[in-house]
Amino acid sequence: MPRQCDICHEARAIVRRPKTAQSICKECFFYVFETEVHNTIVDSKLFKPGDRVGIGASGGKDSTVLAYVMKALNDRYNYGLDLYLLSVDEGIAGYRDDSLETVKRNKEQYGLPLLIVSYEQLYGWSMDSIVAAVGRKNNCTFCGVFRRQALDRGALMLDLDHIVTGHNADDVAETILMNIFRGDISRLDRCTEIATSGEGYVVRSKPFKYAYEKEIVMYAYLRRLDYFSTECTYSPNAYRGYAREFLKKLERVRPSAILDIIHSGEAMHVAKDVQLPSLDRCQRCGYISSNSVCKACVLLEGLERGIPKLGISRTKQD
Amino acid sequence: MCDATDTPAMESQPQLQKERVVGAQNKLCVKCKAAKPSVSIRRSLYCRNCFVRSSVTKFRTALSKSRKRMPVTAARARVMVALSGGATSSAMLQLMADYQRMELKGYAAEHTYDSIVAGHVDESALFSGYDDAQICDIAAAVDVECRVARLEDVFELEGDRAALLELVHATIAPGTTRDQFCVQLTRGDESTPAREQLRALFAGLGSATDREDMLDIIKSFLLARLARQAQCELLLLGDSGTRIASKLVSLTSRGRGFSLPLEVGAETPFLGSNDVVAYRPMRDLIMKEIAFFNLWTGQSSVVVPTFTTGAPETASIDRLTEAFVVGLDRDFVSTVSTVCRTVQKLEQCPEALTAAKCILCSMPAELNAQAWRNRLTVNVAPNERPLEHVATPSADIQSPLSSFDVTARLCYSCQSLLHFAKPGVALPVFCLDNYREQATASPPSDADNDVDIDADSQQRRESLRQRIEEFFI
């Protein structure tokens, strides 16, 4: 006897929801997924009418679904937003050039304007040339630092008020765990915020903060959305992999653990007498930084001078 | 490397196998720089004597730091040392007894503790395969009195007001707009032995994770009670650095962030009573250090099994976390100490300081836990109005058989714990005591049943809007 949907009790259930283990039909799944994102946006008061919002689009499943859902919710609930697709080309052959084709297709499919900024254009170095210079270690550090500035510069070019990224619940939970394992107290304090404060750079938020990665995949699949899925060629050795492995096993023991970790992270509070870095401006490029020279400038200098470890490992005092 | 002319390699192989630490032959103990090292801790080499001495110093330093940060009010406090019989608590008892004896000789200028007593929770109602008497022997070996509480004591009914809270209905979820945890009062059944009731409680819980959680809750309660009964102002808990690191991650994974600093911090004031303070003085010692300390000082210990002993790593959250943290520490040697330092930097968030106690675990219970969950786990179909809140009668604790909603009195994590429990499960006596205490302090009102009025009205407004949406231009 085919099972009825646990929510509408009418249609036939076709999936078991990863978040709650309910058996539900396709339409109810779309509805609950979209409503939860809508609730997140409304409760956190992320936008106001008239905001120009850039969707960080990599062509992967998270950003494709994000673009689709943002457009759908913007239309359905009249957020009054101007939406744009903003993409970063890190210059990774065989990975990024393929996913950018997906973004270009998304532009046509969703009818949203697109801007692509590249590392080559902004810094004079592509990830491929960086890895050739420094080797296959600590690559994520370079990419992450450069990408963050790249998105902000793209946002300036488009005169955006807000950037949204497709970070999902699994990403946030992994970040919390990673910061605990590494003892990074200042990041631990900040990483559960749904939106950055916007001091010195464009406000950035994660509408998918409470959406499970598996559900995003399910959504993309059931809606037949076009996305590109492969691992970045340089990723296998990242420290985040440990946190990810732990989280995957944890999800098998208790599926609600992902939300539980985020709940815990939000309650974590740094003791008053702990010193946290203060925000300042980079002396060279003016970008926001907690040191006198921002990390991107330090890394670039290392690359230009042929000292690839500059900004990555500590140098011994002789 | 694999050269045919390389004959010496074959002869030197047996020698290489004997060396436990690479290069130890050429190095000396980092402390005394004279003796040959016998152990490597976090890549530092120690000889036997220096190692034992430094372990003792670490214990005493941790103890005096705790004393400064959260001093005990009594001038000469009595100390209870929690003794599970495991390696860490046995080592802690030895170290504390030694410290006490040393101070009595007058070496230290600080004021001393009045006396020490060991507190043990007998778990034989749930686990077998070990001899509980051996644990009291460990205390006897250092001339310390051992007080014992049994797990089943939490079901001992006393007096006329004897009653228990029985779970009627627990749901986070499907079909309702809000979580509901309804309990009812039942007269305790005096014919059923407390042991059976305890076993029934554990059998009625949903998973190994829930059972471990409940066991921790009961043990904490019993230890605090033992300390109070023995008139001890200070309770020492035997959590090693490895255990604290693992606990931090597993408590985070269970959603206990709100009460985290109290459960893994260096010092903990026991909620609701200003009379007992708990320290964790073994926090700077990792499992490996404790194992070697016990080996070289001839300290005996007992292995007490638990629900997941010998089980695969995905048996429960605690088991998985322990396996993971220990494994990670092998690859990144300072993981445990880094995580322990992170623990020291956390404190309770402002809301936790004024929050009411959870009636189950006695930790701060966050408000709006269910509202938070409901906004993120939608259960309503597109064209349906959300189900009306099922009205429950306000708690009338005088009349048995009326069921009432205790959702607002449970913390987020205990809600998860009870969610999968079978209806009919009776909760330990202290839950009712906690409920009574809170109910007299702040009587239940409609406000308790409407935890987050704003989320509700917003939800109603949303559903209204959906019904008329098609008319919007």
mmCIF file of C-alpha atoms in Angstrom, chain B residues 39 41 123 128 150 152 201 249 259 274 336 351 407 442:
data_model
loop_
_atom_site.group_PDB
_atom_site.id
_atom_site.type_symbol
_atom_site.label_atom_id
_atom_site.label_comp_id
_atom_site.label_asym_id
_atom_site.label_seq_id
_atom_site.Cartn_x
_atom_site.Cartn_y
_atom_site.Cartn_z
ATOM 1 C CA VAL B 39 57.965 8.529 27.798
ATOM 2 C CA ILE B 41 54.146 13.337 25.892
ATOM 3 C CA GLU B 123 26.091 1.468 38.614
ATOM 4 C CA SER B 128 27.688 -6.080 35.307
ATOM 5 C CA ARG B 150 23.223 3.708 44.014
ATOM 6 C CA GLU B 152 18.340 3.327 41.695
ATOM 7 C CA LEU B 201 13.354 4.143 32.471
ATOM 8 C CA VAL B 249 32.373 18.311 21.013
ATOM 9 C CA SER B 259 24.820 25.058 29.412
ATOM 10 C CA ASN B 274 25.250 27.940 46.601
ATOM 11 C CA VAL B 336 43.294 18.031 22.940
ATOM 12 C CA GLU B 351 20.377 34.692 28.898
ATOM 13 C CA THR B 407 7.788 21.859 27.503
ATOM 14 C CA SER B 442 6.792 30.998 39.455
#
